[in-house]
Each structure stands twice: as C-alpha cells, then as structure tokens.
XYZ file of C-alpha atoms in Angstrom:
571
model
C -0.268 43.727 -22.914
C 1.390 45.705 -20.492
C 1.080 48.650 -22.085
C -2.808 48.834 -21.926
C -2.899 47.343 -18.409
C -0.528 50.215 -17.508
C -3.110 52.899 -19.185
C -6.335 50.944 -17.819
C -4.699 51.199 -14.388
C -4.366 54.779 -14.896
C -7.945 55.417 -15.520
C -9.593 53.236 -12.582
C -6.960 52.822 -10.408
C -4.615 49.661 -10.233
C -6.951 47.659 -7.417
C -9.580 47.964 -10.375
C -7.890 46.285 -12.892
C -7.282 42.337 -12.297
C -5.172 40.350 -14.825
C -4.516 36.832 -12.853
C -6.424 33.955 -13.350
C -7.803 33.499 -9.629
C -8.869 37.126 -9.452
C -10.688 36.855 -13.027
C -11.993 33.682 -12.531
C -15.237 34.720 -11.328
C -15.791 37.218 -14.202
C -14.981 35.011 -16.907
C -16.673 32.259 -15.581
C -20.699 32.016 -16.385
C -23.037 31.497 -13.776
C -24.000 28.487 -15.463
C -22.384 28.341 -18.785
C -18.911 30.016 -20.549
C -15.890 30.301 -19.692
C -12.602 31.642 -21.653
C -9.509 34.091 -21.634
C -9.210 37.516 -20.985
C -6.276 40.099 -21.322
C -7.734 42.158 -18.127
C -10.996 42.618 -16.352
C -11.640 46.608 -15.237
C -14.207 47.654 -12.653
C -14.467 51.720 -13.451
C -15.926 53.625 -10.494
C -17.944 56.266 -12.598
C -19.190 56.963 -16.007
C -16.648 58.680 -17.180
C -14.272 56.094 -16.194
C -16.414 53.509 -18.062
C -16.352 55.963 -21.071
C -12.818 56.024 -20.954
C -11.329 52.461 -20.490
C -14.301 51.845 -23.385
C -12.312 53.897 -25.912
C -9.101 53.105 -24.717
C -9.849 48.804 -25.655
C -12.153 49.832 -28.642
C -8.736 52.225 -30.135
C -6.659 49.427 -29.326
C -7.922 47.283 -31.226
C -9.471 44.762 -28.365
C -12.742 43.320 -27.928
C -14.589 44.796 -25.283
C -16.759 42.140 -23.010
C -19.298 44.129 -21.020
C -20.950 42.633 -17.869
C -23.128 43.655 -15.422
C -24.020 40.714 -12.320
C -23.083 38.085 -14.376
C -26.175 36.002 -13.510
C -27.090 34.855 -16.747
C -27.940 31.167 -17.824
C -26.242 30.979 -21.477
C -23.086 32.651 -21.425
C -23.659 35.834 -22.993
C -21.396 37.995 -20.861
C -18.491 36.006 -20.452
C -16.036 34.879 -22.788
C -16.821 31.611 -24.570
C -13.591 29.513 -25.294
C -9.816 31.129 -26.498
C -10.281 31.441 -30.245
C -10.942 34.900 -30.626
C -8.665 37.019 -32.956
C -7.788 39.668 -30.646
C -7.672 40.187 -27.154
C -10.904 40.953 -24.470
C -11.303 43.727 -21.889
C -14.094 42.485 -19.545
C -15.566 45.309 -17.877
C -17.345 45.067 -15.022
C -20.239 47.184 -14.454
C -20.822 46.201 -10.683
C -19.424 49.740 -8.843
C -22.032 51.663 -11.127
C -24.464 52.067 -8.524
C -27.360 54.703 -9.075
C -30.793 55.192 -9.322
C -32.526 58.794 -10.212
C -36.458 58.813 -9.857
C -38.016 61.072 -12.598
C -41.855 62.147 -12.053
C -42.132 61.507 -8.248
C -41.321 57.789 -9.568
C -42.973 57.245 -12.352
C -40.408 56.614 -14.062
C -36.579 55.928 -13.147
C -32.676 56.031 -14.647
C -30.979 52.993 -13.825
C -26.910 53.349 -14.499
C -25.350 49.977 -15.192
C -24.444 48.373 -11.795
C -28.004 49.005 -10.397
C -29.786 45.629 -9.712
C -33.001 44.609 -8.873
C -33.267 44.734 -5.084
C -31.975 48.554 -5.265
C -34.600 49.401 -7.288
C -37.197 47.772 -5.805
C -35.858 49.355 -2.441
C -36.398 52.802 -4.099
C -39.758 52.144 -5.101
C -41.101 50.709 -2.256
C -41.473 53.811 -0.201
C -43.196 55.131 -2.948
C -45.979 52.342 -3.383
C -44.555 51.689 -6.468
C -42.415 48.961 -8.887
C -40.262 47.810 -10.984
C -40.842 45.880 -14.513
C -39.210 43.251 -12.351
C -38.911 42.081 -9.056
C -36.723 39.534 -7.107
C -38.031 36.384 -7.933
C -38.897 36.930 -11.443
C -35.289 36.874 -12.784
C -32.278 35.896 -11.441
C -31.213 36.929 -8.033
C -28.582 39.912 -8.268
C -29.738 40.639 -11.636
C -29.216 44.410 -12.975
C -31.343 46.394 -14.519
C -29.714 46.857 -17.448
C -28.685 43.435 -18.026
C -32.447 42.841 -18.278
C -33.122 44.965 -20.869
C -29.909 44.146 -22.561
C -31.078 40.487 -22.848
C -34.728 40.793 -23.675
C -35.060 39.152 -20.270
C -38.778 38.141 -19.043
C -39.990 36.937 -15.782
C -43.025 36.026 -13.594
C -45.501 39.234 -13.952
C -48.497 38.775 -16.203
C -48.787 42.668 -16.812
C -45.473 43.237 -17.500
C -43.657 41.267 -20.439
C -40.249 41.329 -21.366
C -37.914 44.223 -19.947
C -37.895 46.578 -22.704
C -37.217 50.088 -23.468
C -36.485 52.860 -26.530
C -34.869 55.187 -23.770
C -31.143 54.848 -23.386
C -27.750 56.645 -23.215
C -25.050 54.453 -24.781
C -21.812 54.313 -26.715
C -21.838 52.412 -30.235
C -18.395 51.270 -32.106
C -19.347 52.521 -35.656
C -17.602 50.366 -38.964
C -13.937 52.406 -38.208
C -13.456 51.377 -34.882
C -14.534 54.784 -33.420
C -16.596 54.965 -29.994
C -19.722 57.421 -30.138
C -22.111 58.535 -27.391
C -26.199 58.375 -28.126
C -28.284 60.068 -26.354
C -31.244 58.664 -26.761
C -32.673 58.936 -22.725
C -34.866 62.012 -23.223
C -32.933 64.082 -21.216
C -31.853 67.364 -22.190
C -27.640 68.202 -21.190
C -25.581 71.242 -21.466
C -22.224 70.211 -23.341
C -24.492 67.772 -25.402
C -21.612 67.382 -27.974
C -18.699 66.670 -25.007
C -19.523 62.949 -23.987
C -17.491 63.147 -20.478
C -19.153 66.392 -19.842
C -22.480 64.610 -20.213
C -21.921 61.267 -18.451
C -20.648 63.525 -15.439
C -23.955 65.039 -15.379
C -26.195 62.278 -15.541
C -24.446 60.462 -12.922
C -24.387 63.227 -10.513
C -28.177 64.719 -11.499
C -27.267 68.039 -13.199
C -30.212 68.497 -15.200
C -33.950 69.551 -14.097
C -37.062 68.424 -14.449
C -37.776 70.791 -17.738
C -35.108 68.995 -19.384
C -36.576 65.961 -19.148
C -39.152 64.871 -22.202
C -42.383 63.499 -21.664
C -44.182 63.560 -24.680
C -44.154 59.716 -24.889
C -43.049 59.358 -28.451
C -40.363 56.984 -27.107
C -41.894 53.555 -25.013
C -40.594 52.793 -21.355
C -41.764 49.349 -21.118
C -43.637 46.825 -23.597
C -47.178 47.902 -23.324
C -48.294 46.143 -25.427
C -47.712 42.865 -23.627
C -50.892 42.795 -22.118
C -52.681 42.405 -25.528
C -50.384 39.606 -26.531
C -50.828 37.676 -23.918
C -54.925 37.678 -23.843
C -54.810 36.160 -26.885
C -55.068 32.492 -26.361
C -55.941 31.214 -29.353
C -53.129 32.545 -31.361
C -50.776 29.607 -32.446
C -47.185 31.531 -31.442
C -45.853 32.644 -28.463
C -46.883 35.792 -26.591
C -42.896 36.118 -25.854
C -39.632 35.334 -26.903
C -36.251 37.153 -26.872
C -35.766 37.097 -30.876
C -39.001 38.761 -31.529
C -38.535 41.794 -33.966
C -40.797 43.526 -32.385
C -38.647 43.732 -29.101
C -35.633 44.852 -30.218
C -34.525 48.733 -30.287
C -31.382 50.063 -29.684
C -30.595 48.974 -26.198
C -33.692 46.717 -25.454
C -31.877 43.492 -26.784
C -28.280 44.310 -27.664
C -26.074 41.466 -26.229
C -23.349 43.315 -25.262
C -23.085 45.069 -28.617
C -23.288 48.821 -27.013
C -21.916 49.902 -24.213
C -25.254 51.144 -22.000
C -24.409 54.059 -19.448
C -28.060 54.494 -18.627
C -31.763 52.841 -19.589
C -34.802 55.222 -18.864
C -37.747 53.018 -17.639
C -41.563 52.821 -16.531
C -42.213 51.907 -12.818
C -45.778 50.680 -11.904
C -48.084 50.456 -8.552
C -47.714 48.013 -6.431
C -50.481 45.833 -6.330
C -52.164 46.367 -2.523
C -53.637 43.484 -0.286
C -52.081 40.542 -2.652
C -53.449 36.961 -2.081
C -51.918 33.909 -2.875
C -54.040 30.728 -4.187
C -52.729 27.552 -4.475
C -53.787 24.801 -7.156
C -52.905 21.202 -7.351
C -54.202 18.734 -10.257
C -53.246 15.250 -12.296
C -54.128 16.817 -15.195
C -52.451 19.315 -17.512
C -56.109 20.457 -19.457
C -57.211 21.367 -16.191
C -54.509 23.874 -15.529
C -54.985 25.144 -19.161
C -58.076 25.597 -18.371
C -57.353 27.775 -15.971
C -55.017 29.855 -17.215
C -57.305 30.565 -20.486
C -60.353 31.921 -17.874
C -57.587 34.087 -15.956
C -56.316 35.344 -18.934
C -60.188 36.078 -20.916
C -62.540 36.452 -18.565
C -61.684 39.452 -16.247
C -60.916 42.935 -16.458
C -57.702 42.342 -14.647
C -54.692 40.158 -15.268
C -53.409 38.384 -12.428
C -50.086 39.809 -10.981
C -47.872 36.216 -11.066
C -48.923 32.631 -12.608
C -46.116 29.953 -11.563
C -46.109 26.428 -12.532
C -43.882 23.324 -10.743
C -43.866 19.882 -11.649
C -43.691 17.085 -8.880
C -40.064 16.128 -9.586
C -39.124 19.757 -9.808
C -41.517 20.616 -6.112
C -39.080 17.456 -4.562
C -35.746 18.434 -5.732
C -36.354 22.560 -4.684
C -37.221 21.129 -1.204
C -33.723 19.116 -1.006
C -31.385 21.054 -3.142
C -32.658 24.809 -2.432
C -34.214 24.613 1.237
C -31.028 27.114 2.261
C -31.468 29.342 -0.604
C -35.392 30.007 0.429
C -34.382 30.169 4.280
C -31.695 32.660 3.335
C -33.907 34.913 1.387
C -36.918 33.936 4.061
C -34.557 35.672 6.760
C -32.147 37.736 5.712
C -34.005 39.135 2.681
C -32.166 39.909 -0.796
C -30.026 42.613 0.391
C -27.170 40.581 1.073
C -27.363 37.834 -1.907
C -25.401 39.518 -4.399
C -22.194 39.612 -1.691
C -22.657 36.044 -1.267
C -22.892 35.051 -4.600
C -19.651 36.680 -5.145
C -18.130 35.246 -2.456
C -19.294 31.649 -3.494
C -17.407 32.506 -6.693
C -14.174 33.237 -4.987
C -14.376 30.219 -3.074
C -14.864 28.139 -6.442
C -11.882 30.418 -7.780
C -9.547 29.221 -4.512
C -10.668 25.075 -4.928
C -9.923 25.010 -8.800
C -5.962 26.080 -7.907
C -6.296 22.944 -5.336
C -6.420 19.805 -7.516
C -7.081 18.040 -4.566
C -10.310 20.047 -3.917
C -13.581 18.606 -5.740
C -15.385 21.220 -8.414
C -18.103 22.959 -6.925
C -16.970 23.041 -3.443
C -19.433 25.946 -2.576
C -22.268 24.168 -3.575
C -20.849 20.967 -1.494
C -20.690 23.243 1.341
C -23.759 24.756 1.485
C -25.511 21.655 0.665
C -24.284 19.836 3.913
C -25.187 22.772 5.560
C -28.709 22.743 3.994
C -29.403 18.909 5.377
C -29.720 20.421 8.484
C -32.291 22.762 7.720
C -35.620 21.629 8.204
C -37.854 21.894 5.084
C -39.161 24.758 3.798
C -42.501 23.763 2.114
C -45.597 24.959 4.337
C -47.844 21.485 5.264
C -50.443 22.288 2.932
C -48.416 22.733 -0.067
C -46.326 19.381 0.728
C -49.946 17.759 1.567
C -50.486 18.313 -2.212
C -47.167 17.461 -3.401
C -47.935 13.882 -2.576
C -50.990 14.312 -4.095
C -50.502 15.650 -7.379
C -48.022 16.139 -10.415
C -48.749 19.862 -11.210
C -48.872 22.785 -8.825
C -50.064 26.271 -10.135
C -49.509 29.149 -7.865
C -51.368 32.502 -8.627
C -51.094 35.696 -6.913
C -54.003 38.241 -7.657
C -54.251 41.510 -6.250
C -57.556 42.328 -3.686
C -59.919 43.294 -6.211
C -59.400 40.742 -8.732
C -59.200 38.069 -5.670
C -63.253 39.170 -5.218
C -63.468 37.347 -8.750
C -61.383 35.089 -8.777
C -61.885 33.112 -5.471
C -65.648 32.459 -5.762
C -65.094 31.083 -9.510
C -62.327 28.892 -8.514
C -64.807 27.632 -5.388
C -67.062 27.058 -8.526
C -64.551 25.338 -11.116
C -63.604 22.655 -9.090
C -66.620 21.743 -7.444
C -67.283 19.944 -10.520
C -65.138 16.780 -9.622
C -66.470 14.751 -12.553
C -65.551 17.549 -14.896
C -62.222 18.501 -13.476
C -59.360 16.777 -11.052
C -57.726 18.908 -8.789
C -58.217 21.226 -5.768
C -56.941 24.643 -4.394
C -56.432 26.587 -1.382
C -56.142 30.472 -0.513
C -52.451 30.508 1.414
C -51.824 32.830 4.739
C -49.721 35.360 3.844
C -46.904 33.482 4.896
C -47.576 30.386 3.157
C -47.846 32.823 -0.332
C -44.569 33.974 0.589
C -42.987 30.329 0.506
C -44.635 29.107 -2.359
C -43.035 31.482 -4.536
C -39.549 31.428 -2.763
C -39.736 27.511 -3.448
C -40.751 27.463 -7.048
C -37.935 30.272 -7.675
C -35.815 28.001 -5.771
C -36.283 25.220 -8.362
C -34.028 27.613 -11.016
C -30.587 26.529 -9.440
C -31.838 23.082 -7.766
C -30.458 21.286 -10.850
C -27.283 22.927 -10.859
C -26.753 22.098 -7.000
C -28.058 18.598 -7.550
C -25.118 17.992 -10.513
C -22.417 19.873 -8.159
C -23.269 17.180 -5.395
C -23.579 14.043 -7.218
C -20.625 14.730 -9.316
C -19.846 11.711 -11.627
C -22.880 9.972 -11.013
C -24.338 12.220 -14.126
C -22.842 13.228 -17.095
C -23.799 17.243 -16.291
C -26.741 19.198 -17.309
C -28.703 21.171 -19.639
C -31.291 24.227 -19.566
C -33.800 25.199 -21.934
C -36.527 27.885 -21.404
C -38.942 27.365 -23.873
C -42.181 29.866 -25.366
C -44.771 27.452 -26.002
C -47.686 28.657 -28.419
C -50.366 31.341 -26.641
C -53.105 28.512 -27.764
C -51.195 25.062 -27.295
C -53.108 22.446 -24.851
C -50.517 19.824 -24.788
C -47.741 22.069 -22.669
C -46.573 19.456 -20.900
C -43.545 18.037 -23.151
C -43.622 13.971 -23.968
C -40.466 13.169 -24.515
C -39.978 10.065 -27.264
C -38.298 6.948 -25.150
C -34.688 7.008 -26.692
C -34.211 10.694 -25.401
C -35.678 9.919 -21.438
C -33.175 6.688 -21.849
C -30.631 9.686 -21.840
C -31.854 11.779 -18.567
C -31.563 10.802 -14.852
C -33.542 13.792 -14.057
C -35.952 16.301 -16.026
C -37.219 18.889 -14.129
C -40.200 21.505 -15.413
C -40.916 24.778 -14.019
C -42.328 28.227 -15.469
C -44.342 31.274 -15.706
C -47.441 29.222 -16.678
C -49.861 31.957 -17.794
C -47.087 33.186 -20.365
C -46.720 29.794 -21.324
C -42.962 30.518 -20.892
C -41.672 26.525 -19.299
C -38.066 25.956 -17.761
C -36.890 22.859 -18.479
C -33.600 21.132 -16.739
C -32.458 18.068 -18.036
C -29.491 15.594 -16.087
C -28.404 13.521 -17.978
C -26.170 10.183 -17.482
C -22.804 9.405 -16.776
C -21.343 9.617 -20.211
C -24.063 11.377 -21.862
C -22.729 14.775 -23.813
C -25.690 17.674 -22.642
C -25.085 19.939 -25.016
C -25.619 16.453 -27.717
C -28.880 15.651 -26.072
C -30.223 19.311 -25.960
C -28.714 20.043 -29.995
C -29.859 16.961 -31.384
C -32.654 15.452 -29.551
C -34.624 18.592 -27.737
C -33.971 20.981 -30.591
C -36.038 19.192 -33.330
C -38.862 18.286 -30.880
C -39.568 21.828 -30.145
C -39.491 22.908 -33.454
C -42.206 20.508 -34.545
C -44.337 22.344 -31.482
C -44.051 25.518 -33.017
C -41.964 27.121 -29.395
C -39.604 29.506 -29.659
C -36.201 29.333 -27.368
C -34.531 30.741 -25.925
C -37.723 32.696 -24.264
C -36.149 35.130 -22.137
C -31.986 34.146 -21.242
C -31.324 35.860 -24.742
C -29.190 33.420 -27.241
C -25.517 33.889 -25.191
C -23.519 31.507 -27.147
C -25.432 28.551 -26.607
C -27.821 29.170 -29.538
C -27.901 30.187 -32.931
C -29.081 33.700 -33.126
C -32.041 34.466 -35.871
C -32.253 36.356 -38.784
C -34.073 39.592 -36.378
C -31.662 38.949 -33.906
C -28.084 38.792 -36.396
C -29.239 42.083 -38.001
C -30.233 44.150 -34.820
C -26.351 42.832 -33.826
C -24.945 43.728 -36.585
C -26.971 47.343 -37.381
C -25.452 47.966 -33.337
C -21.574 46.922 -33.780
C -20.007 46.961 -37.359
C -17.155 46.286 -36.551
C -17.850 43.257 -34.589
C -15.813 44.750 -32.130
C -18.379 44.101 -28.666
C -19.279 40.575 -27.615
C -18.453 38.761 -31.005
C -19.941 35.330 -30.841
C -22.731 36.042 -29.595
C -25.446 33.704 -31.353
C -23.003 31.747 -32.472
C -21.879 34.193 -34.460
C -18.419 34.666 -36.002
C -15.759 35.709 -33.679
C -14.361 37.773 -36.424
C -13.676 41.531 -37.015
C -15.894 43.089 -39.302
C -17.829 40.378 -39.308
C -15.427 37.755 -41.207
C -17.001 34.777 -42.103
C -14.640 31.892 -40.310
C -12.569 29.495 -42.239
C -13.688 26.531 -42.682
C-alpha cells in the first residue's frame, strides 16, 4: 500500500491524498446508500493530474472508483461492501472546476468537478440554460455525474442528460489506459494525452477547431417526441433505455470522463407558476394529457406531491427551503460537505447518536416558521394531490384561460387552481424539491422507532391512468410512512417508503415493490441509474462491459460481478 500512496502523493500532493477512515468517510459513504473500503481517496487539482493517478491505479492493478459530488441516491459512486478482489482508488473529481462556453453559449465544456449552480451561473448572463437546473436533480450535483448516470429531472423539454460528445480515458481488455477524443475539438499533440488534457483545461484551441456539423447529438432531442405520446404503453424515460446510452451518456463509472460537450437552451422569459389541487388522480391525468397534446409548446416544469409527502416537506425540510430561499445555492455544496464531516466526527464517538447533523439541523428547523405560502397550505387541507406547473408567458396566454375553463365544470371534474405571485411559484417548487430528503431526515430523527427506509423512482407507462400506486394490505402492514412525489408530466413518481421497527427495507422494496411494478409495465430505476441497488439489464450490462473489459472501473455496478475480467463469482 505504501508504495502507491507514496507515488499518488507525488502526483497531487500529500494534502490530496487521504487514507484514514475519518478523512474518507465522507467519500466512501453514499449520500443515501453504500458504503465500503478503500486503499486511498485522491483529489487531483488538474487534468493531467487526474490522467496520471488514473494510470498509475489502473497499472497497478487497483480498481479505480470515480466520483464527482457524490449526491447520488443508489450507491453508484461509492464503494459497496469489502469483498472486492483488489484494492480501490476513489478519486475525487470535486477540485476540477471549469466551464468553457463554445458559440457565444450555445453550447458549453463542462470538466468533471463543474456542478450545476456553476453552470447555471455562466449561463445566466447570457439568457441562457442548462439541460438542468437546481431543483431538478440533486443539489450539488455535477455535470458530468448527470450524464454519467442517465440522470433526468423536472423539465418537460429536456429529458434525460445525454450526450455523444466527450473526452475520456477507457481501460481496454490488458489493463492499458487510453484517451478518446470524442468532444469535437480539434488539438495539436492529438496523439500525446497530457499534452491534450493541458490544453483543454486551459482553452488552447480556437473556435475553427471546434466542429459543428452536428453529426454528433448534445442533448436528447428527441425527448420532446417521446413524451407527446400519451397513448404509448412504456415509459417516455428510463435510465436502461438503449437508446440513451453512448459512450459517456450512461457509463457508471466505467470511463474516466475529463470533459462532456453539451447543448445549453434559452431561458424561458416572464415564467408563471399555476397551482392545482384535486381528490382525484383522473383529473390530474387529465391534465397532463391536454398539456402534453394540445399546444404548440410544452410546459417548462410539471411537479406532483402527495398530501403525506406536502406535510412531511413542511416539518422535515422547512430549513432546507429557507436556506436555499436566502442564501441561494451557492453555498450548499460547502455545507453538505461539512454535514458529512460532522457525521464522520459522531461515528468515532459511540456515545454520539447516527445522524447527528440531521438531529441538529432539525432542532434548529422547529424554530423556523413554515415555509408553505397560505394558499398552497389552504389546499393542503383540502386535497390529496397537488400539481404545480410552470409555463413560460406565451404558453401561459393558453394555458390559463383553458384551465379557468376545465374546472369550471365541477360536476365533471374535482379540484381547483390558482396562478401563484412570483414568490409563491418560487416556494412551491423549493417545497416539493424539499420532499427528496424529508424521508431521510424523518428516519435520522426518529431513529428506532422505524426499521429505516427505502427509495424507488419509478417510469410509469406514457398512457397509464391509474399512476397513483395501490399498494396490496400485507405490504402497507409493513410501512409507517409512504411518501409520493415526481415529475408528473414525465410520469417519472418518487416513492419513499419507512418502514417498521424490525422491518428489513431492502426485503420490502426486493420482494414486495419489485413484482408490483413489474405487473404495471414501469421501468426503475428512472433516472438514479442502477448503483448497486439494482440489477442492471441486458442494454445496460453490455454498454458496461463494451466500456471496461477488464472490469477494472466501478465493478459491481448493477449488481454485477466484482470480478476482474468479468469473472463470474463462486457460488
């Protein structure tokens, strides 16, 4: 071990290389899910440091772990358990910062360590953004970790994060690290991989070196088609779909991505919000099939929240929406990390209760006053299902008179809706993004009083009515909380299940959830990628294996063997 520590150190500098369990712990630890051994975790400053602590693990015959902000739901960037047959470099991605516009913005390379709140940041001035924006993924969530992961989010127009323009280094069948330059960018010293990285990461190229003939996509454009189609009986998304995966878009950790070349879009001007409240699910499906058939333009966001779900965001993630309401995003992804460390610091204290972050900032949150605008709590206690939609100016001409219309009809519909102040839009979708880690906070505080939790997200069919799961009574005897939440006009749900002292999660979601959505027809996962919570596909297995012979990045992933070369595991 020392030996490689010693040369790793020599590359990024000793501060940059951690080997205790404190200062690894919150790198191998998931955000939500995983945990496991590693022999070091590296933080290279540059690309050519990246480059070269990549081919000094791969030569060495370690597995190479590649993160970015660690945000994800199922594991898939952090080690999963301490049965792997050699040892794991994790390398951190975070100091990777950099963002080049191409095309006055119209496009933009994103190294690894750039997140989402950079990049919108970038754009803004420009009237433009990203495929994603905070909100609509995790918060602190790279760029590339979203393309890496087939990872979705709230906007209609956009679909998964996807593109066939990347610079990355594949492990071929011999162990031997390659660079691909597949970016559409032209380099001097194309055959010299240092001499390239340099000069992407500093700019050295100009604008005739860059290709724009379009033969390569820079985001899924064909989403937009998918997702009109309501009638279709699959979903319009889902992170195994064939079509989806290329190269980088989709590789689980199985290359090591030093760039992704990507489409940036305008920003939708004079946005409004409208808020919709109803008992029943058919009228919200109703709604969603006009939006998505009967006008020129899709709306920009479609977000659903269940009562249960609505309640619990209000107790359990008042402070997160009041942080983000007034200090913004900038300063989220130095907290998060900081939360880690102070998880890192009670687990050494067996005195100290798990979770103590989340203890803390929940007392601290009971003296916040809630978040929810009157209106929307005025229908909270009025309805189960809340639908918030967020059209731009022109299509709100359209859309508000024909909602004014829709439920006017009281005999024909239930339900109501309002048009929020600009201020109550904002809110709304703070809360229902809220909801995402209101499940986890509500375990961390009620400790043994449940038996922990599970997370599905789910693609339901583009033409299924009955959205709405109904779960048979010997799996609710299970739960002490199910909460649902989504990107409604996608028909992508989020469902978080508690379940009872005593009660395995990972049981209940295997055995009992499983089979029920297979007899639906939904896919899952629909956009946290596989990580090693599910079973990876046929599609998925072969773009994994086509990527990383050797099984030498990420094995597991999928549930894949652990094994070199792909070794089936004894039995």
């Amino acid at each position: 071990m020392a030996d490689i520590v010693d040369d790793l150190k020599s590359v990024v500098g000793a501060g940059h290389v951690l080997t205790s369990e404190s200062a690894t712990y919150g790198y191998r630890k998931g955000f939500r899910f995983g945990d496991g051994k590693v022999e070091a975790v590296v933080i290279p400053g540059s690309l050519v440091e990246l480059w070269r602590v990549s081919k000094l693990s791969v030569e060495s015959g370690r597995i190479v772990l590649m993160q970015a902000s660690n945000t994800g739901l199922t594991g898939g960037s952090t080690p999963d358990g301490d049965d792997y047959d050699r040892p794991i470099i994790l390398i951190s991605t975070r100091r990777l910062k950099g963002i080049q516009l191409l095309g006055e913005g119209k496009q933009v390379v994103c190294l690894p360590g750039a997140d989402l709140y950079e990049l919108e940041e970038k754009l803004a001035p420009l009237g433009r953004e990203p495929h994603s924006v905070i909100g609509s993924s995790c918060i602190g969530a790279s760029v590339l970790g979203g393309v890496s992961n087939n990872s979705g989010g709230a906007l209609v127009q956009r679909g998964p994060a996807y593109t066939e323009m990347a610079l990355y280094g594949q492990v071929d069948a011999q162990g031997k690290l390659h660079l691909v330059n597949h970016l559409g960018i032209r380099f001097q010293n194309e055959d010299v991989a240092e001499s390239v990285l340099d000069a992407l990461e500093h700019g050295r190229y100009s604008p005739d070196d860059v290709d724009w003939s379009g033969k390569q996509k820079a985001h899924d454009d064909d989403y937009v088609n998918r997702i009109r189609q309501v009638d279709e009986a699959s979903p319009g998304r889902y992170n195994a779909d064939p079509g989806r995966l290329f190269e980088a878009s989709g590789n689980a950790g199985k290359l090591i991505v030093f760039a992704v070349r990507l489409d940036t879009f305008p920003a939708a001007k004079d946005t409004a919000v409208f808020y919709i409240g109803s008992n029943k699910t058919d009228t919200l499906e109703k709604v969603r099939r006009h939006l998505l058939t009967a006008f020129d333009e899709l709306p920009i966001a479609g977000e659903y929240m269940h009562r249960d779900a609505f309640a619990i965001a209000d107790k359990y993630g008042r402070d997160t929406v009041a942080l983000i309401r007034f200090l913004g995003t900038k300063y989220l992804p130095a907290m998060f990390r900081m939360k880690s460390w102070m998880d890192s610091f009670a687990r050494r204290i067996s005195w100290v209760p798990d979770g103590l972050s989340d203890l803390l900032m929940q007392f601290g949150s009971n003296f916040l006053p809630s978040q929810v605008p009157a209106r929307m709590m005025e229908y909270h206690r009025k309805y189960d299902h809340h639908l918030m939609l967020r059209v731009s100016g022109t299509l709100a001409q359209q859309v508000r008179p024909w909602l004014k219309s829709f439920f006017a009809d009281a005999q024909a519909v239930d339900g109501a809706f309002f048009e929020c102040t600009t201020q109550e839009g904002t809110l709304a979708f703070l809360h229902r993004f809220a909801a995402a880690g209101a499940a986890n906070r509500y375990v961390a505080v009620h400790g043994k009083r449940t038996g922990g939790m599970t997370a599905l997200d789910v693609a339901l069919r583009r033409n299924d009515w009955e959205w709405l799961e109904r779960l048979p009574q010997e799996v609710d005897d299970q739960l002490v909380l199910k909460l649902y939440y989504g990107h409604f006009l996608c028909h992508v749900m989020h469902q978080d299940y508690v379940v009872r002292p005593g009660v395995d999660p990972m049981e209940v979601e295997t055995t009992m959830m499983w089979p029920l959505l297979d007899k639906r027809g939904a896919r899952y996962p629909a956009e946290h990628n596989v990580g090693h919570l599910y079973h990876a596909p046929q599609s998925m297995t072969d773009h994994y294996r086509s990527l990383d012979p050797c099984n030498c990045m990420n094995p597991g992933i999928g549930r894949q063997t652990k094994k070199k070369n792909w070794a089936a595991e004894s039995v």
